[in-house]
């Protein structure tokens, strides 16, 4: 088990538990961006396509299942159970302005770097999920800027997400060094 991966996964779990704890204890989702959560759900659904076809270690399988299930549970809580507390006017980002450039970048990457002879649907969606994850937090940040309200738990949630990204980028860099410059996306799957 890679220490970077374990630390990143624990921070990711912490961020999920923070957002769920906030919503369940406050019985609402005020201050949280549904659009960011939707984008993260798309990230996990596209990144973990292999979850449906390939069995990895029990740890990886459990983590992928938890990330997928929790992201969709958060969407359910925000859209159904705590709908009355959702601030649609503060969460006004059009997510297509984020998704479409990510698709375009993925196509450019596949054509320019990977090439069509090595094209695979699973890798295409994995690359797309990487691009989308880079911008998925933007609706939450724009919502905080627009409303001017930030609760302590929301800030802790954002800090945990930022920590995850830094650690996982360290994993990718370490893998690149160890593997003499080759890129293997399994380090962040």
Short mmCIF file of N, CA and C in Angstrom, two decimals:
data_model
loop_
_atom_site.label_atom_id
_atom_site.label_comp_id
_atom_site.label_asym_id
_atom_site.label_seq_id
_atom_site.Cartn_x
_atom_site.Cartn_y
_atom_site.Cartn_z
N UNK A 1 0.85 -1.18 0.00
CA UNK A 1 0.00 0.00 0.00
C UNK A 1 0.89 1.23 0.00
N UNK A 2 0.63 2.11 -0.92
CA UNK A 2 1.36 3.35 -1.07
C UNK A 2 0.91 4.34 0.02
N UNK A 3 1.86 4.91 0.75
CA UNK A 3 1.54 5.84 1.83
C UNK A 3 0.84 7.10 1.30
N UNK A 4 1.26 7.59 0.13
CA UNK A 4 0.60 8.74 -0.47
C UNK A 4 -0.87 8.43 -0.76
N UNK A 5 -1.09 7.26 -1.35
CA UNK A 5 -2.45 6.86 -1.69
C UNK A 5 -3.32 6.73 -0.45
N UNK A 6 -2.78 6.08 0.58
CA UNK A 6 -3.53 5.89 1.82
C UNK A 6 -3.89 7.24 2.45
N UNK A 7 -2.92 8.16 2.49
CA UNK A 7 -3.17 9.49 3.05
C UNK A 7 -4.22 10.23 2.22
N UNK A 8 -4.09 10.17 0.91
CA UNK A 8 -5.07 10.81 0.03
C UNK A 8 -6.46 10.23 0.22
N UNK A 9 -6.54 8.91 0.31
CA UNK A 9 -7.84 8.27 0.52
C UNK A 9 -8.44 8.66 1.87
N UNK A 10 -7.61 8.75 2.90
CA UNK A 10 -8.13 9.13 4.22
C UNK A 10 -8.63 10.59 4.21
N UNK A 11 -7.91 11.47 3.51
CA UNK A 11 -8.39 12.85 3.38
C UNK A 11 -9.69 12.91 2.58
N UNK A 12 -9.77 12.07 1.56
CA UNK A 12 -11.00 12.02 0.76
C UNK A 12 -12.17 11.54 1.62
N UNK A 13 -11.93 10.49 2.40
CA UNK A 13 -12.98 10.01 3.32
C UNK A 13 -13.37 11.10 4.30
N UNK A 14 -12.37 11.81 4.82
CA UNK A 14 -12.64 12.90 5.76
C UNK A 14 -13.53 13.96 5.11
N UNK A 15 -13.23 14.33 3.87
CA UNK A 15 -14.03 15.35 3.19
C UNK A 15 -15.47 14.88 3.01
N UNK A 16 -15.65 13.60 2.69
CA UNK A 16 -17.01 13.07 2.52
C UNK A 16 -17.74 13.05 3.86
N UNK A 17 -17.05 12.58 4.91
CA UNK A 17 -17.68 12.55 6.23
C UNK A 17 -18.03 13.95 6.72
N UNK A 18 -17.17 14.93 6.42
CA UNK A 18 -17.46 16.31 6.82
C UNK A 18 -18.73 16.83 6.15
N UNK A 19 -18.84 16.61 4.86
CA UNK A 19 -20.01 17.13 4.15
C UNK A 19 -21.27 16.40 4.60
N UNK A 20 -21.18 15.08 4.80
CA UNK A 20 -22.35 14.33 5.27
C UNK A 20 -22.72 14.73 6.69
N UNK A 21 -21.72 14.89 7.54
CA UNK A 21 -21.98 15.28 8.93
C UNK A 21 -22.65 16.64 8.97
N UNK A 22 -22.14 17.56 8.16
CA UNK A 22 -22.74 18.90 8.11
C UNK A 22 -24.20 18.82 7.69
N UNK A 23 -24.47 18.08 6.63
CA UNK A 23 -25.83 18.01 6.12
C UNK A 23 -26.77 17.30 7.10
N UNK A 24 -26.32 16.22 7.70
CA UNK A 24 -27.19 15.44 8.58
C UNK A 24 -27.40 16.10 9.93
N UNK A 25 -26.38 16.77 10.47
CA UNK A 25 -26.56 17.42 11.78
C UNK A 25 -27.32 18.73 11.65
N UNK A 26 -27.09 19.46 10.58
CA UNK A 26 -27.79 20.74 10.38
C UNK A 26 -29.13 20.54 9.66
N UNK A 27 -29.36 19.32 9.18
CA UNK A 27 -30.59 18.98 8.48
C UNK A 27 -30.82 19.92 7.28
N UNK A 28 -29.73 20.13 6.54
CA UNK A 28 -29.82 20.98 5.37
C UNK A 28 -28.51 20.99 4.60
N UNK A 29 -28.53 21.69 3.49
CA UNK A 29 -27.34 21.75 2.63
C UNK A 29 -26.97 23.19 2.29
N UNK A 30 -27.38 24.13 3.14
CA UNK A 30 -27.06 25.53 2.90
C UNK A 30 -25.55 25.71 2.82
N UNK A 31 -25.11 26.49 1.84
CA UNK A 31 -23.69 26.76 1.67
C UNK A 31 -22.95 25.75 0.82
N UNK A 32 -23.62 24.67 0.43
CA UNK A 32 -22.98 23.65 -0.40
C UNK A 32 -23.49 23.75 -1.83
N UNK A 33 -22.58 23.58 -2.77
CA UNK A 33 -22.92 23.66 -4.18
C UNK A 33 -23.33 22.28 -4.70
N UNK A 34 -24.58 22.17 -5.11
CA UNK A 34 -25.05 20.94 -5.74
C UNK A 34 -24.28 20.69 -7.03
N UNK A 35 -23.96 21.76 -7.73
CA UNK A 35 -23.28 21.62 -9.02
C UNK A 35 -21.87 21.03 -8.85
N UNK A 36 -21.16 21.44 -7.80
CA UNK A 36 -19.86 20.83 -7.52
C UNK A 36 -20.02 19.36 -7.20
N UNK A 37 -21.03 19.04 -6.40
CA UNK A 37 -21.26 17.64 -6.03
C UNK A 37 -21.65 16.81 -7.25
N UNK A 38 -22.42 17.40 -8.15
CA UNK A 38 -22.79 16.72 -9.39
C UNK A 38 -21.54 16.44 -10.23
N UNK A 39 -20.67 17.43 -10.34
CA UNK A 39 -19.44 17.24 -11.11
C UNK A 39 -18.56 16.16 -10.49
N UNK A 40 -18.45 16.14 -9.16
CA UNK A 40 -17.68 15.08 -8.50
C UNK A 40 -18.30 13.71 -8.74
N UNK A 41 -19.62 13.64 -8.77
CA UNK A 41 -20.27 12.36 -9.07
C UNK A 41 -19.94 11.90 -10.48
N UNK A 42 -19.90 12.83 -11.41
CA UNK A 42 -19.52 12.50 -12.79
C UNK A 42 -18.06 12.06 -12.82
N UNK A 43 -17.20 12.74 -12.06
CA UNK A 43 -15.79 12.36 -11.98
C UNK A 43 -15.67 10.90 -11.55
N UNK A 44 -16.33 10.54 -10.45
CA UNK A 44 -16.20 9.17 -9.94
C UNK A 44 -16.84 8.15 -10.88
N UNK A 45 -17.99 8.49 -11.45
CA UNK A 45 -18.67 7.56 -12.35
C UNK A 45 -17.83 7.28 -13.60
N UNK A 46 -17.12 8.30 -14.10
CA UNK A 46 -16.30 8.09 -15.29
C UNK A 46 -14.93 7.50 -14.95
N UNK A 47 -14.37 7.87 -13.82
CA UNK A 47 -13.06 7.35 -13.44
C UNK A 47 -13.13 5.88 -13.06
N UNK A 48 -14.20 5.50 -12.43
CA UNK A 48 -14.29 4.14 -11.91
C UNK A 48 -15.11 3.23 -12.81
N UNK A 49 -15.09 3.44 -14.11
CA UNK A 49 -15.77 2.54 -15.03
C UNK A 49 -15.25 1.11 -14.89
N UNK A 50 -13.98 0.97 -14.58
CA UNK A 50 -13.41 -0.37 -14.42
C UNK A 50 -13.99 -1.10 -13.21
N UNK A 51 -14.60 -0.37 -12.28
CA UNK A 51 -15.21 -0.96 -11.09
C UNK A 51 -16.24 -2.03 -11.47
N UNK A 52 -16.93 -1.81 -12.58
CA UNK A 52 -17.99 -2.71 -13.00
C UNK A 52 -17.45 -3.96 -13.71
N UNK A 53 -16.19 -3.93 -14.14
CA UNK A 53 -15.67 -5.02 -14.96
C UNK A 53 -14.46 -5.73 -14.36
N UNK A 54 -13.72 -5.06 -13.49
CA UNK A 54 -12.47 -5.60 -12.99
C UNK A 54 -12.47 -5.60 -11.47
N UNK A 55 -12.06 -6.72 -10.89
CA UNK A 55 -11.91 -6.78 -9.44
C UNK A 55 -10.47 -6.47 -9.08
N UNK A 56 -10.30 -5.48 -8.22
CA UNK A 56 -8.99 -5.16 -7.70
C UNK A 56 -8.91 -5.71 -6.28
N UNK A 57 -8.01 -5.20 -5.51
CA UNK A 57 -7.91 -5.62 -4.12
C UNK A 57 -9.20 -5.26 -3.39
N UNK A 58 -9.49 -5.95 -2.29
CA UNK A 58 -10.70 -5.59 -1.52
C UNK A 58 -10.69 -4.12 -1.09
N UNK A 59 -9.51 -3.60 -0.76
CA UNK A 59 -9.39 -2.19 -0.36
C UNK A 59 -9.84 -1.27 -1.49
N UNK A 60 -9.27 -1.46 -2.68
CA UNK A 60 -9.61 -0.59 -3.82
C UNK A 60 -11.08 -0.72 -4.20
N UNK A 61 -11.58 -1.94 -4.21
CA UNK A 61 -12.98 -2.16 -4.56
C UNK A 61 -13.89 -1.46 -3.56
N UNK A 62 -13.58 -1.59 -2.27
CA UNK A 62 -14.40 -0.96 -1.22
C UNK A 62 -14.34 0.56 -1.34
N UNK A 63 -13.16 1.11 -1.58
CA UNK A 63 -13.03 2.56 -1.68
C UNK A 63 -13.80 3.09 -2.89
N UNK A 64 -13.65 2.43 -4.03
CA UNK A 64 -14.37 2.88 -5.23
C UNK A 64 -15.87 2.82 -5.00
N UNK A 65 -16.34 1.73 -4.39
CA UNK A 65 -17.77 1.61 -4.11
C UNK A 65 -18.22 2.73 -3.18
N UNK A 66 -17.44 2.99 -2.13
CA UNK A 66 -17.82 4.03 -1.17
C UNK A 66 -17.85 5.41 -1.83
N UNK A 67 -16.84 5.73 -2.64
CA UNK A 67 -16.80 7.04 -3.29
C UNK A 67 -17.99 7.21 -4.24
N UNK A 68 -18.31 6.16 -5.00
CA UNK A 68 -19.46 6.24 -5.90
C UNK A 68 -20.76 6.38 -5.12
N UNK A 69 -20.97 5.50 -4.15
CA UNK A 69 -22.23 5.49 -3.39
C UNK A 69 -22.41 6.79 -2.61
N UNK A 70 -21.36 7.26 -1.96
CA UNK A 70 -21.49 8.48 -1.15
C UNK A 70 -21.74 9.70 -2.02
N UNK A 71 -21.12 9.76 -3.20
CA UNK A 71 -21.35 10.93 -4.06
C UNK A 71 -22.80 10.98 -4.53
N UNK A 72 -23.38 9.83 -4.84
CA UNK A 72 -24.78 9.83 -5.26
C UNK A 72 -25.73 10.03 -4.08
N UNK A 73 -25.33 9.58 -2.89
CA UNK A 73 -26.14 9.81 -1.70
C UNK A 73 -26.17 11.31 -1.37
N UNK A 74 -25.03 11.98 -1.51
CA UNK A 74 -24.97 13.43 -1.27
C UNK A 74 -25.90 14.15 -2.25
N UNK A 75 -25.88 13.74 -3.52
CA UNK A 75 -26.79 14.35 -4.50
C UNK A 75 -28.25 14.15 -4.08
N UNK A 76 -28.57 12.94 -3.64
CA UNK A 76 -29.94 12.65 -3.19
C UNK A 76 -30.32 13.55 -2.02
N UNK A 77 -29.45 13.64 -1.03
CA UNK A 77 -29.75 14.46 0.14
C UNK A 77 -29.98 15.92 -0.26
N UNK A 78 -29.14 16.43 -1.16
CA UNK A 78 -29.25 17.83 -1.54
C UNK A 78 -30.50 18.10 -2.38
N UNK A 79 -30.85 17.19 -3.26
CA UNK A 79 -31.94 17.42 -4.21
C UNK A 79 -33.31 16.99 -3.68
N UNK A 80 -33.32 16.02 -2.75
CA UNK A 80 -34.60 15.49 -2.29
C UNK A 80 -34.84 15.80 -0.82
N UNK A 81 -34.02 15.25 0.04
CA UNK A 81 -34.27 15.34 1.48
C UNK A 81 -34.14 16.76 2.03
N UNK A 82 -33.09 17.48 1.59
CA UNK A 82 -32.86 18.83 2.12
C UNK A 82 -33.05 19.90 1.05
N UNK A 83 -33.93 19.63 0.15
CA UNK A 83 -34.17 20.51 -1.00
C UNK A 83 -34.50 21.95 -0.59
N UNK A 84 -35.25 22.11 0.49
CA UNK A 84 -35.69 23.45 0.91
C UNK A 84 -34.52 24.34 1.33
N UNK A 85 -33.41 23.75 1.75
CA UNK A 85 -32.28 24.56 2.21
C UNK A 85 -31.25 24.83 1.11
N UNK A 86 -31.47 24.28 -0.07
CA UNK A 86 -30.53 24.47 -1.18
C UNK A 86 -30.69 25.88 -1.77
N UNK A 87 -29.57 26.56 -1.97
CA UNK A 87 -29.56 27.92 -2.50
C UNK A 87 -29.27 27.90 -4.00
N UNK A 88 -30.33 27.77 -4.80
CA UNK A 88 -30.17 27.69 -6.25
C UNK A 88 -29.66 28.99 -6.85
N UNK A 89 -30.02 30.13 -6.27
CA UNK A 89 -29.55 31.40 -6.82
C UNK A 89 -28.07 31.60 -6.55
N UNK A 90 -27.57 31.13 -5.43
CA UNK A 90 -26.15 31.23 -5.13
C UNK A 90 -25.32 30.23 -5.91
N UNK A 91 -25.95 29.13 -6.29
CA UNK A 91 -25.27 28.05 -7.01
C UNK A 91 -25.69 28.11 -8.48
N UNK A 92 -25.27 29.16 -9.15
CA UNK A 92 -25.79 29.45 -10.49
C UNK A 92 -24.83 29.11 -11.63
N UNK A 93 -23.77 28.40 -11.36
CA UNK A 93 -22.81 28.05 -12.41
C UNK A 93 -23.45 27.12 -13.44
N UNK A 94 -23.23 27.41 -14.70
CA UNK A 94 -23.66 26.51 -15.76
C UNK A 94 -22.55 25.47 -15.95
N UNK A 95 -22.82 24.24 -15.51
CA UNK A 95 -21.77 23.21 -15.51
C UNK A 95 -21.32 22.82 -16.91
N UNK A 96 -22.14 23.08 -17.91
CA UNK A 96 -21.72 22.75 -19.27
C UNK A 96 -20.52 23.57 -19.71
N UNK A 97 -20.36 24.78 -19.15
CA UNK A 97 -19.18 25.59 -19.45
C UNK A 97 -17.92 24.98 -18.85
N UNK A 98 -18.07 24.06 -17.93
CA UNK A 98 -16.93 23.34 -17.36
C UNK A 98 -16.75 21.98 -18.03
N UNK A 99 -17.84 21.30 -18.33
CA UNK A 99 -17.78 19.96 -18.90
C UNK A 99 -17.28 19.98 -20.34
N UNK A 100 -17.80 20.88 -21.15
CA UNK A 100 -17.45 20.90 -22.58
C UNK A 100 -15.95 21.13 -22.81
N UNK A 101 -15.30 22.09 -22.14
CA UNK A 101 -13.85 22.21 -22.33
C UNK A 101 -13.09 20.96 -21.87
N UNK A 102 -13.59 20.29 -20.84
CA UNK A 102 -12.93 19.06 -20.38
C UNK A 102 -13.03 17.96 -21.43
N UNK A 103 -14.18 17.86 -22.09
CA UNK A 103 -14.33 16.90 -23.19
C UNK A 103 -13.37 17.27 -24.32
N UNK A 104 -13.31 18.56 -24.67
CA UNK A 104 -12.42 19.00 -25.75
C UNK A 104 -10.96 18.72 -25.42
N UNK A 105 -10.55 18.99 -24.18
CA UNK A 105 -9.18 18.69 -23.77
C UNK A 105 -8.89 17.20 -23.81
N UNK A 106 -9.87 16.39 -23.43
CA UNK A 106 -9.69 14.94 -23.46
C UNK A 106 -9.52 14.45 -24.89
N UNK A 107 -10.34 14.95 -25.80
CA UNK A 107 -10.22 14.57 -27.21
C UNK A 107 -8.85 15.00 -27.74
N UNK A 108 -8.44 16.22 -27.44
CA UNK A 108 -7.13 16.71 -27.90
C UNK A 108 -6.01 15.85 -27.33
N UNK A 109 -6.10 15.49 -26.06
CA UNK A 109 -5.09 14.64 -25.43
C UNK A 109 -5.06 13.26 -26.11
N UNK A 110 -6.23 12.69 -26.32
CA UNK A 110 -6.28 11.36 -26.94
C UNK A 110 -5.71 11.38 -28.36
N UNK A 111 -6.04 12.42 -29.12
CA UNK A 111 -5.55 12.50 -30.49
C UNK A 111 -4.08 12.90 -30.56
N UNK A 112 -3.69 13.85 -29.71
CA UNK A 112 -2.34 14.40 -29.80
C UNK A 112 -1.28 13.64 -29.03
N UNK A 113 -1.63 13.06 -27.91
CA UNK A 113 -0.63 12.40 -27.06
C UNK A 113 -0.72 10.88 -27.17
N UNK A 114 -1.91 10.35 -27.03
CA UNK A 114 -2.07 8.89 -27.00
C UNK A 114 -2.15 8.34 -28.41
N UNK A 115 -2.94 8.97 -29.26
CA UNK A 115 -3.13 8.48 -30.62
C UNK A 115 -4.28 7.49 -30.70
N UNK A 116 -4.88 7.41 -31.86
CA UNK A 116 -6.05 6.55 -32.04
C UNK A 116 -5.71 5.07 -32.00
N UNK A 117 -4.47 4.72 -32.32
CA UNK A 117 -4.11 3.29 -32.31
C UNK A 117 -4.10 2.71 -30.90
N UNK A 118 -3.94 3.55 -29.90
CA UNK A 118 -3.95 3.08 -28.51
C UNK A 118 -5.20 3.55 -27.76
N UNK A 119 -6.21 3.97 -28.50
CA UNK A 119 -7.43 4.50 -27.88
C UNK A 119 -8.19 3.41 -27.14
N UNK A 120 -8.65 3.74 -25.94
CA UNK A 120 -9.58 2.87 -25.22
C UNK A 120 -10.62 3.75 -24.54
N UNK A 121 -11.83 3.28 -24.52
CA UNK A 121 -12.93 4.05 -23.93
C UNK A 121 -12.67 4.29 -22.45
N UNK A 122 -12.19 3.27 -21.75
CA UNK A 122 -11.92 3.40 -20.32
C UNK A 122 -10.87 4.47 -20.06
N UNK A 123 -9.78 4.47 -20.83
CA UNK A 123 -8.75 5.49 -20.66
C UNK A 123 -9.27 6.88 -21.03
N UNK A 124 -10.10 6.96 -22.06
CA UNK A 124 -10.70 8.24 -22.45
C UNK A 124 -11.46 8.83 -21.27
N UNK A 125 -12.31 8.02 -20.64
CA UNK A 125 -13.10 8.53 -19.52
C UNK A 125 -12.24 8.80 -18.30
N UNK A 126 -11.16 8.05 -18.12
CA UNK A 126 -10.26 8.31 -17.00
C UNK A 126 -9.61 9.69 -17.18
N UNK A 127 -9.12 9.97 -18.39
CA UNK A 127 -8.50 11.27 -18.67
C UNK A 127 -9.54 12.38 -18.50
N UNK A 128 -10.74 12.16 -19.01
CA UNK A 128 -11.82 13.14 -18.84
C UNK A 128 -12.06 13.42 -17.35
N UNK A 129 -12.07 12.37 -16.54
CA UNK A 129 -12.32 12.55 -15.10
C UNK A 129 -11.22 13.37 -14.45
N UNK A 130 -9.99 13.23 -14.92
CA UNK A 130 -8.88 14.02 -14.39
C UNK A 130 -9.08 15.51 -14.70
N UNK A 131 -9.43 15.81 -15.95
CA UNK A 131 -9.68 17.21 -16.33
C UNK A 131 -10.87 17.77 -15.55
N UNK A 132 -11.95 16.99 -15.47
CA UNK A 132 -13.15 17.47 -14.79
C UNK A 132 -12.91 17.67 -13.30
N UNK A 133 -12.14 16.79 -12.70
CA UNK A 133 -11.85 16.93 -11.27
C UNK A 133 -11.12 18.24 -10.98
N UNK A 134 -10.30 18.67 -11.93
CA UNK A 134 -9.55 19.92 -11.73
C UNK A 134 -10.47 21.14 -11.63
N UNK A 135 -11.65 21.06 -12.21
CA UNK A 135 -12.56 22.21 -12.19
C UNK A 135 -13.83 21.97 -11.37
N UNK A 136 -14.00 20.77 -10.83
CA UNK A 136 -15.25 20.42 -10.13
C UNK A 136 -15.49 21.29 -8.90
N UNK A 137 -14.46 21.79 -8.29
CA UNK A 137 -14.62 22.59 -7.08
C UNK A 137 -15.03 24.03 -7.39
N UNK A 138 -14.88 24.47 -8.64
CA UNK A 138 -15.16 25.86 -8.99
C UNK A 138 -16.58 26.33 -8.65
N UNK A 139 -17.63 25.55 -8.93
CA UNK A 139 -18.96 26.04 -8.53
C UNK A 139 -19.08 26.29 -7.02
N UNK A 140 -18.40 25.46 -6.21
CA UNK A 140 -18.43 25.67 -4.76
C UNK A 140 -17.71 26.97 -4.40
N UNK A 141 -16.56 27.20 -5.01
CA UNK A 141 -15.81 28.43 -4.73
C UNK A 141 -16.57 29.66 -5.20
N UNK A 142 -17.16 29.58 -6.39
CA UNK A 142 -17.93 30.71 -6.91
C UNK A 142 -19.17 30.97 -6.05
N UNK A 143 -19.76 29.91 -5.54
CA UNK A 143 -20.92 30.08 -4.66
C UNK A 143 -20.51 30.78 -3.36
N UNK A 144 -19.39 30.36 -2.79
CA UNK A 144 -18.90 31.01 -1.57
C UNK A 144 -18.59 32.48 -1.83
N UNK A 145 -17.99 32.77 -2.98
CA UNK A 145 -17.67 34.15 -3.32
C UNK A 145 -18.95 34.97 -3.53
N UNK A 146 -19.92 34.38 -4.20
CA UNK A 146 -21.16 35.09 -4.50
C UNK A 146 -21.99 35.36 -3.25
N UNK A 147 -22.09 34.37 -2.37
CA UNK A 147 -22.93 34.53 -1.18
C UNK A 147 -22.18 35.20 -0.04
N UNK A 148 -20.86 35.09 -0.05
CA UNK A 148 -20.07 35.68 1.02
C UNK A 148 -20.16 34.94 2.34
N UNK A 149 -20.83 33.81 2.35
CA UNK A 149 -21.00 33.04 3.58
C UNK A 149 -20.19 31.75 3.50
N UNK A 150 -19.34 31.55 4.48
CA UNK A 150 -18.59 30.29 4.53
C UNK A 150 -18.59 29.79 5.97
N UNK A 151 -19.14 28.62 6.17
CA UNK A 151 -19.15 28.00 7.48
C UNK A 151 -17.84 27.27 7.69
N UNK A 152 -17.49 27.05 8.93
CA UNK A 152 -16.24 26.38 9.27
C UNK A 152 -16.16 25.00 8.62
N UNK A 153 -17.24 24.24 8.68
CA UNK A 153 -17.21 22.89 8.10
C UNK A 153 -17.01 22.93 6.59
N UNK A 154 -17.59 23.92 5.92
CA UNK A 154 -17.41 24.04 4.48
C UNK A 154 -15.95 24.34 4.16
N UNK A 155 -15.33 25.18 4.95
CA UNK A 155 -13.91 25.50 4.75
C UNK A 155 -13.05 24.27 5.02
N UNK A 156 -13.36 23.50 6.06
CA UNK A 156 -12.61 22.27 6.34
C UNK A 156 -12.78 21.26 5.21
N UNK A 157 -13.99 21.17 4.68
CA UNK A 157 -14.25 20.29 3.55
C UNK A 157 -13.38 20.68 2.36
N UNK A 158 -13.33 21.97 2.06
CA UNK A 158 -12.51 22.45 0.94
C UNK A 158 -11.03 22.21 1.19
N UNK A 159 -10.58 22.39 2.44
CA UNK A 159 -9.17 22.14 2.77
C UNK A 159 -8.83 20.67 2.59
N UNK A 160 -9.72 19.78 3.00
CA UNK A 160 -9.47 18.34 2.82
C UNK A 160 -9.39 18.00 1.34
N UNK A 161 -10.28 18.57 0.53
CA UNK A 161 -10.23 18.31 -0.91
C UNK A 161 -8.92 18.81 -1.51
N UNK A 162 -8.47 19.98 -1.09
CA UNK A 162 -7.19 20.51 -1.58
C UNK A 162 -6.02 19.63 -1.18
N UNK A 163 -6.06 19.12 0.04
CA UNK A 163 -5.01 18.20 0.50
C UNK A 163 -4.95 16.93 -0.32
N UNK A 164 -6.12 16.42 -0.68
CA UNK A 164 -6.18 15.21 -1.51
C UNK A 164 -5.47 15.44 -2.83
N UNK A 165 -5.78 16.56 -3.47
CA UNK A 165 -5.20 16.84 -4.78
C UNK A 165 -3.68 16.94 -4.70
N UNK A 166 -3.18 17.62 -3.69
CA UNK A 166 -1.73 17.73 -3.53
C UNK A 166 -1.07 16.39 -3.33
N UNK A 167 -1.66 15.56 -2.50
CA UNK A 167 -1.08 14.24 -2.22
C UNK A 167 -1.15 13.35 -3.45
N UNK A 168 -2.28 13.33 -4.14
CA UNK A 168 -2.39 12.47 -5.32
C UNK A 168 -1.48 12.92 -6.45
N UNK A 169 -1.23 14.22 -6.55
CA UNK A 169 -0.26 14.68 -7.55
C UNK A 169 1.14 14.19 -7.18
N UNK A 170 1.42 14.12 -5.88
CA UNK A 170 2.68 13.54 -5.42
C UNK A 170 2.80 12.08 -5.80
N UNK A 171 1.70 11.35 -5.74
CA UNK A 171 1.69 9.94 -6.15
C UNK A 171 2.06 9.81 -7.62
N UNK A 172 1.42 10.63 -8.44
CA UNK A 172 1.69 10.58 -9.88
C UNK A 172 3.14 10.93 -10.17
N UNK A 173 3.65 11.96 -9.50
CA UNK A 173 5.05 12.35 -9.71
C UNK A 173 6.00 11.25 -9.25
N UNK A 174 5.72 10.64 -8.11
CA UNK A 174 6.58 9.56 -7.61
C UNK A 174 6.55 8.37 -8.55
N UNK A 175 5.38 8.03 -9.06
CA UNK A 175 5.28 6.91 -10.01
C UNK A 175 6.06 7.22 -11.29
N UNK A 176 5.99 8.46 -11.74
CA UNK A 176 6.71 8.84 -12.96
C UNK A 176 8.22 8.70 -12.76
N UNK A 177 8.71 9.08 -11.59
CA UNK A 177 10.14 8.97 -11.31
C UNK A 177 10.54 7.50 -11.21
N UNK A 178 9.78 6.73 -10.47
CA UNK A 178 10.10 5.31 -10.27
C UNK A 178 10.04 4.55 -11.58
N UNK A 179 9.08 4.88 -12.41
CA UNK A 179 8.91 4.15 -13.66
C UNK A 179 9.66 4.80 -14.82
N UNK A 180 10.63 5.62 -14.51
CA UNK A 180 11.48 6.26 -15.51
C UNK A 180 10.70 7.06 -16.55
N UNK A 181 9.78 7.86 -16.06
CA UNK A 181 9.07 8.76 -16.95
C UNK A 181 7.83 8.21 -17.60
N UNK A 182 7.49 6.95 -17.39
CA UNK A 182 6.26 6.44 -17.98
C UNK A 182 5.09 6.79 -17.08
N UNK A 183 3.95 7.03 -17.69
CA UNK A 183 2.75 7.41 -16.93
C UNK A 183 1.82 6.22 -16.83
N UNK A 184 1.43 5.88 -15.61
CA UNK A 184 0.48 4.80 -15.37
C UNK A 184 -0.63 5.36 -14.51
N UNK A 185 -1.83 5.42 -15.04
CA UNK A 185 -2.93 6.03 -14.30
C UNK A 185 -3.46 5.17 -13.17
N UNK A 186 -2.94 3.97 -12.97
CA UNK A 186 -3.43 3.12 -11.89
C UNK A 186 -3.09 3.68 -10.52
N UNK A 187 -2.13 4.59 -10.45
CA UNK A 187 -1.75 5.17 -9.16
C UNK A 187 -2.87 6.02 -8.58
N UNK A 188 -3.69 6.58 -9.44
CA UNK A 188 -4.76 7.44 -8.93
C UNK A 188 -6.14 6.85 -9.19
N UNK A 189 -6.22 5.60 -9.54
CA UNK A 189 -7.53 4.96 -9.76
C UNK A 189 -8.11 4.53 -8.45
#
